[in-house]
XYZ file of N, CA and C in Angstrom:
660
model
N 17.543 -28.305 24.344
C 17.938 -27.464 23.212
C 16.542 -27.377 23.165
N 16.478 -25.818 22.157
C 15.391 -25.454 21.431
C 14.713 -25.929 20.032
N 13.598 -25.711 20.108
C 13.108 -26.684 18.707
C 14.036 -26.049 17.895
N 13.997 -24.608 17.231
C 14.379 -23.764 15.403
C 16.419 -25.003 15.916
N 16.436 -25.404 17.002
C 18.320 -25.593 16.574
C 17.762 -27.784 16.132
N 17.205 -28.091 17.418
C 17.049 -29.673 17.101
C 16.475 -30.473 15.926
N 15.111 -28.798 15.347
C 14.897 -29.567 14.141
C 16.041 -29.135 13.161
N 16.255 -30.288 11.139
C 16.489 -29.587 9.989
C 16.168 -28.471 9.636
N 17.065 -27.772 9.141
C 16.210 -26.303 8.121
C 15.708 -26.849 7.172
N 14.398 -26.031 6.390
C 13.685 -26.291 5.663
C 14.319 -25.256 4.288
N 14.391 -26.024 3.042
C 14.638 -25.223 2.441
C 13.597 -25.440 0.693
N 13.150 -24.223 0.525
C 12.247 -24.611 -0.983
C 12.658 -24.539 -1.673
N 13.551 -25.633 -2.782
C 13.419 -24.426 -4.631
C 12.375 -24.703 -5.142
N 12.480 -22.866 -5.612
C 10.642 -22.319 -6.176
C 12.240 -22.928 -8.106
N 11.758 -23.067 -9.361
C 12.007 -23.823 -10.503
C 10.796 -22.212 -11.560
N 12.082 -21.781 -11.922
C 10.389 -20.379 -12.246
C 10.799 -20.368 -14.125
N 11.035 -22.059 -13.487
C 11.129 -22.195 -15.964
C 9.693 -23.217 -16.153
N 9.318 -22.611 -17.337
C 7.930 -23.140 -17.201
C 8.078 -24.664 -18.522
N 9.018 -25.088 -18.089
C 9.700 -26.567 -18.731
C 10.135 -27.014 -18.091
N 10.141 -28.361 -17.969
C 10.629 -29.644 -16.861
C 12.428 -29.751 -17.234
N 12.949 -28.571 -17.870
C 14.313 -29.000 -18.636
C 15.971 -28.508 -17.827
N 16.680 -27.291 -17.822
C 17.331 -27.498 -17.091
C 17.589 -26.765 -15.769
N 16.735 -25.861 -16.078
C 16.459 -25.561 -14.343
C 15.976 -26.250 -13.228
N 14.608 -27.039 -13.966
C 14.287 -27.692 -13.102
C 14.804 -28.951 -12.742
N 16.014 -29.299 -13.801
C 17.001 -30.574 -12.838
C 18.440 -29.278 -11.979
N 18.231 -28.777 -12.239
C 19.213 -28.069 -11.377
C 18.158 -28.138 -9.955
N 17.444 -26.585 -9.879
C 17.093 -27.048 -8.597
C 16.412 -28.328 -8.097
N 16.014 -28.416 -8.332
C 15.557 -29.862 -7.824
C 16.940 -30.885 -7.334
N 18.224 -30.749 -8.149
C 19.354 -31.405 -8.095
C 20.007 -31.415 -6.609
N 19.619 -29.732 -5.728
C 20.242 -29.042 -4.852
C 20.396 -29.330 -3.839
N 18.191 -28.827 -3.276
C 17.475 -30.051 -2.789
C 18.091 -30.956 -2.827
N 18.793 -32.255 -3.621
C 18.907 -33.051 -3.501
C 20.360 -33.463 -2.420
N 21.097 -32.061 -3.138
C 23.441 -32.012 -2.218
C 22.123 -31.660 -0.521
N 20.894 -30.914 -0.585
C 20.324 -30.879 1.116
C 20.343 -31.707 1.235
N 19.538 -32.517 1.180
C 18.786 -33.775 2.145
C 19.832 -34.743 1.992
N 21.207 -35.082 1.208
C 21.930 -35.049 1.051
C 23.219 -35.296 2.229
N 22.945 -34.208 2.050
C 24.640 -34.008 2.931
C 24.201 -32.870 4.011
N 23.103 -32.093 4.689
C 23.059 -31.149 5.191
C 21.811 -31.630 5.965
N 21.388 -32.927 5.468
C 19.625 -33.444 6.593
C 19.000 -32.575 6.204
N 18.736 -31.693 5.076
C 18.161 -30.630 5.558
C 16.262 -31.588 4.990
N 15.560 -30.797 5.354
C 14.397 -30.936 4.910
C 13.770 -30.072 3.998
N 13.051 -30.249 3.355
C 13.347 -29.849 1.465
C 11.736 -29.427 0.933
N 11.133 -28.878 0.073
C 9.737 -28.645 -0.595
C 10.031 -27.859 -2.055
N 9.993 -27.920 -2.975
C 9.376 -28.075 -4.049
C 8.567 -27.038 -5.306
N 8.724 -26.298 -5.993
C 7.693 -25.946 -6.555
C 7.523 -25.468 -8.244
N 6.992 -25.716 -9.019
C 8.017 -25.818 -10.277
C 6.462 -25.088 -11.550
N 7.138 -24.131 -11.813
C 6.347 -22.942 -12.150
C 5.490 -23.558 -13.668
N 5.930 -24.176 -14.022
C 5.494 -25.783 -14.925
C 4.419 -25.996 -15.392
N 3.069 -25.734 -16.126
C 1.683 -26.124 -15.620
C 0.851 -25.384 -14.709
N 1.097 -23.600 -14.303
C 0.617 -23.781 -12.832
C -0.141 -22.114 -13.975
N -0.811 -22.279 -13.116
C -2.016 -20.701 -12.973
C -0.978 -20.372 -12.376
N -0.220 -18.591 -13.421
C 0.557 -17.932 -11.860
C -0.461 -16.980 -12.817
N -0.487 -15.506 -12.061
C -1.470 -14.090 -12.226
C -0.485 -13.148 -11.718
N -0.563 -12.252 -13.194
C 0.490 -11.183 -12.550
C -0.496 -10.295 -11.662
N 0.737 -9.655 -11.087
C -0.133 -8.892 -9.746
C -0.419 -8.282 -10.676
N -1.253 -6.605 -10.945
C -1.590 -5.682 -11.381
C -2.476 -4.276 -10.441
N -1.378 -5.101 -9.147
C -1.262 -3.075 -8.715
C -2.199 -3.336 -7.920
N -3.947 -3.980 -7.217
C -4.724 -2.991 -7.826
C -4.476 -2.864 -5.870
N -3.782 -2.909 -4.870
C -3.620 -3.180 -3.926
C -5.273 -3.841 -3.346
N -5.527 -5.094 -3.785
C -6.002 -5.031 -2.842
C -5.163 -5.809 -0.972
N -4.010 -5.990 -1.348
C -3.835 -6.836 -0.119
C -3.323 -5.756 1.026
N -3.222 -4.391 0.385
C -3.230 -3.316 1.001
C -3.803 -2.897 1.952
N -4.987 -2.624 0.853
C -6.472 -2.207 1.631
C -7.227 -3.425 2.690
N -7.078 -5.235 2.800
C -7.961 -5.621 3.339
C -7.019 -6.757 4.716
N -5.708 -6.497 4.082
C -4.607 -7.820 4.447
C -4.837 -8.869 5.170
N -5.868 -9.088 3.420
C -5.558 -11.537 3.823
C -5.609 -11.505 2.568
N -4.397 -11.084 2.067
C -3.160 -11.761 1.320
C -4.126 -10.966 -0.129
N -3.445 -12.021 -1.635
C -4.167 -11.449 -2.664
C -5.583 -11.986 -3.204
N -5.887 -10.433 -4.207
C -7.469 -11.609 -4.634
C -7.530 -12.315 -5.803
N -6.053 -13.028 -6.407
C -6.499 -13.740 -7.653
C -5.593 -15.399 -6.661
N -6.715 -16.112 -7.395
C -7.145 -17.263 -6.280
C -6.138 -17.831 -7.289
N -4.488 -18.619 -7.699
C -4.160 -19.350 -8.537
C -3.622 -20.167 -7.702
N -1.691 -20.735 -8.130
C -1.696 -21.986 -7.644
C -0.020 -21.050 -7.174
N -0.068 -20.269 -6.730
C 1.034 -19.526 -6.378
C -0.045 -18.907 -5.042
N -0.475 -18.850 -4.976
C -1.832 -18.208 -3.136
C -2.148 -19.771 -2.755
N -2.742 -20.858 -3.824
C -3.299 -22.771 -3.095
C -1.787 -23.241 -2.970
N -0.346 -23.397 -3.353
C 0.261 -23.144 -3.286
C 2.158 -23.183 -2.756
N 1.680 -22.173 -3.766
C 3.301 -21.281 -3.080
C 3.268 -20.888 -1.669
N 2.132 -20.063 -1.443
C 2.405 -19.424 0.077
C 2.746 -19.865 1.096
N 2.272 -21.288 1.447
C 2.680 -21.402 2.529
C 3.531 -22.194 1.849
N 3.976 -22.655 1.503
C 5.938 -23.718 1.154
C 6.819 -22.243 1.817
N 6.845 -21.431 1.375
C 7.024 -19.734 1.494
C 7.337 -19.808 2.821
N 6.333 -19.244 3.782
C 6.573 -19.456 4.971
C 6.323 -20.740 5.442
N 6.774 -21.937 5.147
C 7.690 -22.413 5.594
C 8.355 -23.042 6.676
N 9.023 -22.368 4.834
C 10.960 -22.790 4.800
C 11.738 -21.604 5.346
N 12.561 -21.871 6.225
C 13.610 -21.511 6.113
C 15.047 -20.425 5.986
N 14.503 -21.077 4.631
C 15.701 -20.934 3.743
C 14.867 -20.820 1.742
N 15.486 -20.463 0.428
C 14.571 -20.077 -0.180
C 15.718 -20.213 -1.357
N 15.642 -21.097 -2.469
C 17.182 -21.501 -3.583
C 15.449 -20.663 -4.458
N 15.808 -19.941 -5.207
C 15.118 -19.407 -6.790
C 16.577 -19.436 -8.137
N 15.433 -21.073 -8.849
C 16.022 -20.659 -10.105
C 15.041 -20.001 -11.182
N 15.847 -19.962 -11.781
C 15.689 -19.614 -13.637
C 16.024 -19.096 -14.664
N 15.128 -19.991 -15.857
C 15.957 -19.796 -17.028
C 16.889 -18.196 -17.366
N 17.329 -17.785 -18.068
C 17.643 -16.730 -17.734
C 16.588 -16.252 -19.199
N 16.279 -14.967 -19.217
C 15.073 -14.639 -20.996
C 15.345 -13.312 -21.086
N 16.574 -12.983 -22.655
C 16.566 -11.598 -22.264
C 17.493 -11.117 -21.880
N 18.031 -12.354 -21.396
C 19.143 -11.990 -20.488
C 19.347 -11.547 -18.567
N 17.673 -11.465 -18.186
C 17.348 -11.824 -17.134
C 16.157 -12.142 -17.059
N 15.262 -12.530 -15.676
C 14.667 -13.942 -15.482
C 13.258 -13.453 -16.796
N 12.878 -15.718 -16.274
C 11.241 -15.669 -16.818
C 11.106 -15.351 -16.442
N 9.896 -14.523 -17.388
C 8.262 -14.421 -16.542
C 7.702 -14.090 -15.729
N 7.784 -15.924 -15.586
C 7.233 -17.055 -13.782
C 8.437 -16.621 -13.041
N 9.321 -16.484 -13.324
C 10.151 -16.372 -12.058
C 9.375 -14.524 -10.948
N 9.331 -13.714 -12.109
C 9.473 -12.670 -11.796
C 7.747 -12.342 -11.167
N 7.105 -13.600 -12.629
C 5.938 -13.635 -11.434
C 5.375 -13.567 -9.435
N 6.407 -15.103 -10.069
C 6.550 -15.251 -8.093
C 6.851 -14.218 -7.011
N 7.874 -13.485 -7.242
C 8.592 -12.948 -6.626
C 7.151 -11.742 -6.927
N 6.782 -11.367 -7.938
C 6.098 -10.270 -7.293
C 4.394 -9.946 -6.331
N 4.102 -11.624 -6.609
C 3.385 -11.782 -5.839
C 3.536 -12.287 -4.906
N 4.216 -12.352 -4.324
C 4.835 -11.949 -3.069
C 4.511 -10.523 -1.979
N 4.457 -9.736 -2.376
C 4.041 -8.143 -1.525
C 2.642 -8.570 -0.939
N 1.643 -9.696 -1.401
C 0.587 -10.019 -1.047
C 1.136 -11.408 0.317
N 2.322 -10.972 0.586
C 2.783 -12.071 1.894
C 2.232 -11.543 2.713
N 3.423 -10.256 2.697
C 3.898 -9.530 2.916
C 3.272 -8.067 3.712
N 1.654 -7.556 2.541
C 0.956 -6.879 3.540
C 0.263 -7.629 4.722
N 0.186 -8.627 4.826
C -0.506 -9.714 5.398
C 0.495 -9.559 7.331
N 1.467 -9.095 6.674
C 2.940 -9.500 8.413
C 3.464 -9.185 6.829
N 4.392 -7.980 7.312
C 5.361 -7.127 7.171
C 6.864 -7.493 7.543
N 7.232 -9.199 8.379
C 8.264 -8.944 8.615
C 8.157 -10.798 8.652
N 6.855 -11.014 8.164
C 7.087 -12.620 7.579
C 7.770 -13.432 7.267
N 9.154 -13.136 6.360
C 10.287 -13.347 5.093
C 11.244 -12.512 6.353
N 11.286 -12.281 6.893
C 12.042 -11.428 8.263
C 13.580 -12.539 8.136
N 14.862 -12.596 8.083
C 15.876 -13.263 8.306
C 15.552 -14.748 7.864
N 14.466 -14.935 7.001
C 15.288 -16.554 6.243
C 15.935 -15.932 5.337
N 17.019 -17.161 4.397
C 18.187 -17.131 3.655
C 17.788 -17.340 2.461
N 18.516 -16.118 0.892
C 17.967 -17.168 0.010
C 19.295 -17.133 -1.178
N 19.187 -18.058 -1.923
C 20.241 -18.091 -2.041
C 19.644 -17.847 -4.200
N 19.761 -17.506 -5.584
C 20.060 -17.980 -6.363
C 20.199 -19.056 -7.852
N 19.647 -18.645 -8.639
C 20.865 -20.659 -10.183
C 19.490 -19.661 -11.224
N 20.541 -19.275 -12.156
C 20.364 -19.008 -12.999
C 21.481 -19.975 -14.664
N 20.312 -20.423 -15.517
C 21.343 -21.072 -16.569
C 20.312 -21.095 -17.887
N 21.484 -20.415 -18.731
C 22.020 -19.673 -20.174
C 22.302 -20.706 -21.264
N 21.586 -20.299 -22.769
C 21.585 -21.188 -23.698
C 23.401 -20.866 -23.494
N 24.009 -18.965 -23.642
C 24.744 -19.206 -24.242
C 25.653 -18.479 -22.689
N 26.409 -18.043 -22.455
C 28.160 -18.936 -21.808
C 27.546 -17.134 -20.694
N 27.865 -16.547 -21.550
C 27.250 -14.763 -20.707
C 25.977 -14.388 -21.912
N 24.747 -14.805 -20.797
C 23.921 -14.628 -21.836
C 23.052 -13.158 -21.272
N 23.219 -14.104 -19.816
C 22.318 -13.388 -18.389
C 21.912 -13.521 -17.608
N 23.701 -14.654 -17.101
C 22.293 -15.507 -15.797
C 23.263 -14.330 -14.500
N 24.683 -13.324 -14.548
C 24.064 -13.127 -13.445
C 23.617 -11.699 -12.907
N 23.025 -10.839 -14.115
C 21.948 -10.292 -14.075
C 20.583 -10.300 -13.202
N 20.666 -11.744 -14.151
C 18.470 -12.974 -14.088
C 19.636 -12.436 -12.159
N 20.401 -13.329 -12.008
C 20.515 -13.438 -10.235
C 20.791 -12.526 -9.091
N 21.548 -11.036 -9.758
C 20.835 -10.669 -9.547
C 19.974 -9.449 -9.106
N 18.781 -9.897 -9.231
C 16.984 -8.846 -9.658
C 16.550 -9.447 -8.798
N 16.699 -11.399 -8.780
C 16.705 -12.168 -7.339
C 17.216 -12.232 -6.666
N 18.291 -11.299 -6.152
C 19.049 -11.118 -4.498
C 18.394 -10.131 -4.245
N 17.873 -8.720 -5.321
C 17.539 -7.379 -4.520
C 15.894 -7.919 -4.764
N 15.716 -9.036 -4.790
C 14.155 -9.381 -4.622
C 14.164 -9.473 -2.381
N 14.849 -10.455 -2.473
C 15.157 -10.838 -1.244
C 15.597 -9.657 -0.145
N 16.920 -8.674 -0.772
C 16.864 -7.964 0.409
C 16.074 -6.836 0.898
N 14.788 -6.522 -0.376
C 13.638 -5.844 -0.554
C 12.948 -7.152 0.950
N 13.177 -7.897 0.875
C 11.746 -8.746 1.443
C 12.247 -9.434 2.504
N 13.267 -8.601 3.642
C 14.293 -8.971 4.630
C 14.657 -10.234 5.103
N 14.699 -11.142 3.397
C 15.701 -12.546 3.212
C 17.128 -11.954 3.002
N 18.110 -12.609 4.149
C 19.850 -12.331 4.132
C 19.890 -12.807 2.832
N 20.550 -11.932 1.377
C 20.464 -12.820 0.374
C 22.370 -13.263 0.283
N 22.345 -14.428 -0.834
C 23.370 -14.958 -0.108
C 24.046 -16.069 -1.423
N 26.161 -15.405 -1.718
C 26.194 -16.266 -2.472
C 27.586 -16.493 -2.503
N 28.555 -17.907 -3.529
C 28.840 -18.612 -2.929
C 30.233 -17.926 -2.458
N 30.761 -16.038 -2.827
C 31.873 -16.070 -2.875
C 33.390 -16.311 -4.167
N 34.059 -15.477 -3.786
C 34.906 -15.027 -4.853
C 35.432 -16.287 -5.107
N 36.161 -15.948 -6.726
C 37.401 -17.065 -7.099
C 35.468 -18.523 -7.657
N 34.874 -18.120 -8.246
C 34.283 -19.349 -8.928
C 33.249 -19.386 -9.227
N 32.133 -18.627 -7.991
C 31.255 -18.965 -7.498
C 30.222 -17.482 -7.451
N 30.643 -16.649 -6.701
C 30.574 -15.138 -6.614
C 28.856 -14.938 -6.620
N 28.292 -14.785 -7.265
C 26.307 -14.242 -7.042
C 26.194 -15.534 -7.178
N 25.671 -16.757 -7.326
C 25.007 -17.711 -6.994
C 25.703 -18.947 -8.278
N 24.841 -19.755 -8.264
C 24.652 -20.689 -8.797
C 24.458 -20.483 -10.220
N 26.238 -20.284 -11.646
C 25.642 -19.427 -12.877
C 25.981 -20.564 -13.237
N 25.033 -21.595 -15.169
C 25.570 -22.735 -15.634
C 25.384 -22.125 -17.065
N 25.708 -22.336 -17.455
C 25.860 -22.638 -19.798
C 25.034 -24.567 -20.227
N 24.156 -23.780 -20.487
C 23.468 -25.076 -20.739
C 23.941 -25.790 -21.878
N 24.039 -24.541 -22.573
C 24.281 -24.974 -24.428
C 23.125 -25.472 -25.123
N 21.515 -25.038 -24.468
C 20.270 -24.787 -24.905
C 20.429 -27.014 -25.037
N 20.738 -27.427 -24.198
C 20.957 -29.257 -23.957
C 20.139 -29.330 -23.303
N 19.549 -28.484 -22.072
C 18.871 -28.368 -20.876
C 19.278 -29.403 -19.934
N 18.652 -30.144 -19.521
C 19.356 -30.735 -17.566
C 21.039 -31.590 -18.596
N 20.631 -31.547 -19.111
C 22.189 -33.074 -20.120
C 22.970 -31.493 -19.598
N 23.179 -30.563 -20.610
C 24.213 -29.407 -20.669
C 24.047 -29.332 -19.338
N 23.787 -29.370 -18.306
C 23.814 -27.786 -16.963
C 24.874 -28.566 -16.140
N 23.925 -29.641 -16.471
C 24.596 -30.947 -15.786
C 25.954 -31.720 -16.111
N 26.601 -31.395 -17.360
C 27.762 -31.317 -17.598
C 28.586 -29.827 -17.042
N 27.861 -28.696 -17.253
C 28.914 -27.720 -16.914
C 30.341 -27.785 -15.152
N 31.046 -28.681 -15.683
C 31.734 -28.489 -13.516
C 31.918 -27.761 -13.362
N 32.448 -26.169 -13.703
C 32.104 -25.177 -13.066
C 30.661 -24.786 -12.448
N 29.672 -24.358 -13.322
C 28.274 -23.873 -12.913
C 28.105 -25.047 -11.732
N 28.373 -26.290 -12.198
C 28.016 -27.224 -10.354
C 28.809 -26.730 -9.315
N 30.012 -26.614 -9.642
C 31.036 -26.199 -8.682
C 30.486 -25.004 -8.112
N 30.293 -24.077 -8.615
C 29.462 -22.833 -8.331
C 28.096 -23.307 -7.710
N 27.493 -23.720 -7.955
C 25.842 -24.358 -6.906
C 26.312 -24.050 -5.192
N 26.662 -25.600 -5.631
C 27.539 -26.771 -4.474
C 28.155 -25.939 -3.649
N 29.014 -25.148 -3.823
C 29.852 -23.798 -2.575
C 28.520 -22.696 -2.425
N 27.769 -22.499 -3.674
C 26.584 -21.198 -3.163
C 25.915 -22.048 -1.547
N 25.301 -23.357 -2.268
C 24.690 -24.281 -1.286
C 24.695 -23.925 -0.053
N 26.068 -24.732 0.134
C 27.456 -24.784 1.318
C 27.145 -23.017 1.981
N 26.953 -22.382 1.371
C 26.864 -20.972 2.329
C 25.839 -20.799 3.931
N 24.765 -20.983 1.992
C 22.488 -20.679 2.299
C 23.297 -21.841 3.805
N 23.615 -23.139 3.264
C 23.734 -24.133 5.105
C 23.881 -23.784 6.064
N 24.371 -22.616 5.506
C 25.832 -22.831 6.695
C 24.909 -20.208 7.191
N 25.140 -19.984 6.077
C 24.105 -18.766 7.098
C 23.410 -19.028 8.359
N 21.627 -20.100 7.340
C 20.832 -20.696 8.068
C 20.921 -21.191 9.278
N 22.006 -22.204 9.073
C 22.037 -22.288 10.735
C 22.719 -21.460 11.605
N 23.672 -20.533 11.766
C 23.822 -19.445 12.119
C 23.035 -18.601 12.911
N 21.687 -17.725 11.294
C 20.481 -17.996 11.972
C 19.452 -18.323 13.136
N 19.133 -19.616 12.456
C 19.295 -20.459 13.786
C 18.975 -19.862 15.251
N 20.652 -20.470 14.627
C 20.655 -19.985 16.007
C 20.907 -18.926 17.538
N 21.178 -17.750 15.898
C 20.890 -17.057 16.418
C 19.801 -16.097 17.105
N 18.927 -17.059 16.497
C 17.706 -16.399 16.668
C 15.908 -17.269 18.572
N 17.750 -18.345 18.360
C 17.257 -19.167 19.712
C 17.690 -19.020 20.736
N 18.663 -18.537 20.791
C 19.531 -17.523 21.791
C 19.090 -16.253 22.000
N 18.197 -15.792 21.042
C 17.927 -14.138 22.244
C 16.886 -15.192 22.247
N 15.744 -16.026 22.003
C 14.742 -16.384 22.055
C 14.721 -17.343 23.547
N 15.694 -17.591 23.870
C 15.935 -18.189 25.279
C 16.667 -17.256 25.867
N 17.474 -15.628 25.896
C 18.020 -14.561 26.424
C 15.894 -13.465 26.948
N 15.359 -13.789 25.773
C 13.855 -13.354 26.890
C 13.394 -14.353 27.623
N 13.565 -14.981 28.234
C 12.669 -16.204 28.112
C 13.252 -15.563 29.207
N 14.467 -15.989 29.697
C 15.008 -15.300 31.316
C 15.164 -14.441 31.862
N 14.380 -13.140 31.808
C 14.436 -12.206 31.601
C 13.116 -11.518 32.048
N 11.993 -12.619 31.366
C 10.717 -12.747 32.566
C 10.498 -13.125 33.555
């Protein structure tokens, strides 16, 4: 058996919220489900209290291929976690109908990792979670932006499918934080369905990658 098949899948959860409330709860909850139901290895990064510098388009990463010019919590903590993981779960609160600034900053700063190795994220799998104080406050546009980011960086995006999950995990917090999203039964259903698709897709990719490696080795 190949090593990639033998080990559990690795999932990174990222909370792009500046608070430890609804988004933090949801990302931690989905990682807990992944561990308990799918035997996944997990890691977590929260934007709360972190130093996250904006991309300033200085092109240091392009010119040098040495990573980002900023030495902050993204470069010190997050980049290695991103490379380690087979799959990502990015969660964001909805601000002004879209992502939080923290979530967008994290995504923008991935340019430095890809500049160093353009295929570094190839065939990882990703899903999105968005929560908002209003029932229809921008959850799906926020997730769509996360999915667009995955496509651009050659990460395979997944949603939960028709009739209830669509683009990903969407939640109505009613501005009650973790309590509000935990009471959203439809939101929790969308989360579980999307996580299931994430795990299934990641397992398929790992098996396919292992098979390709075996075929290449047999031809040598």
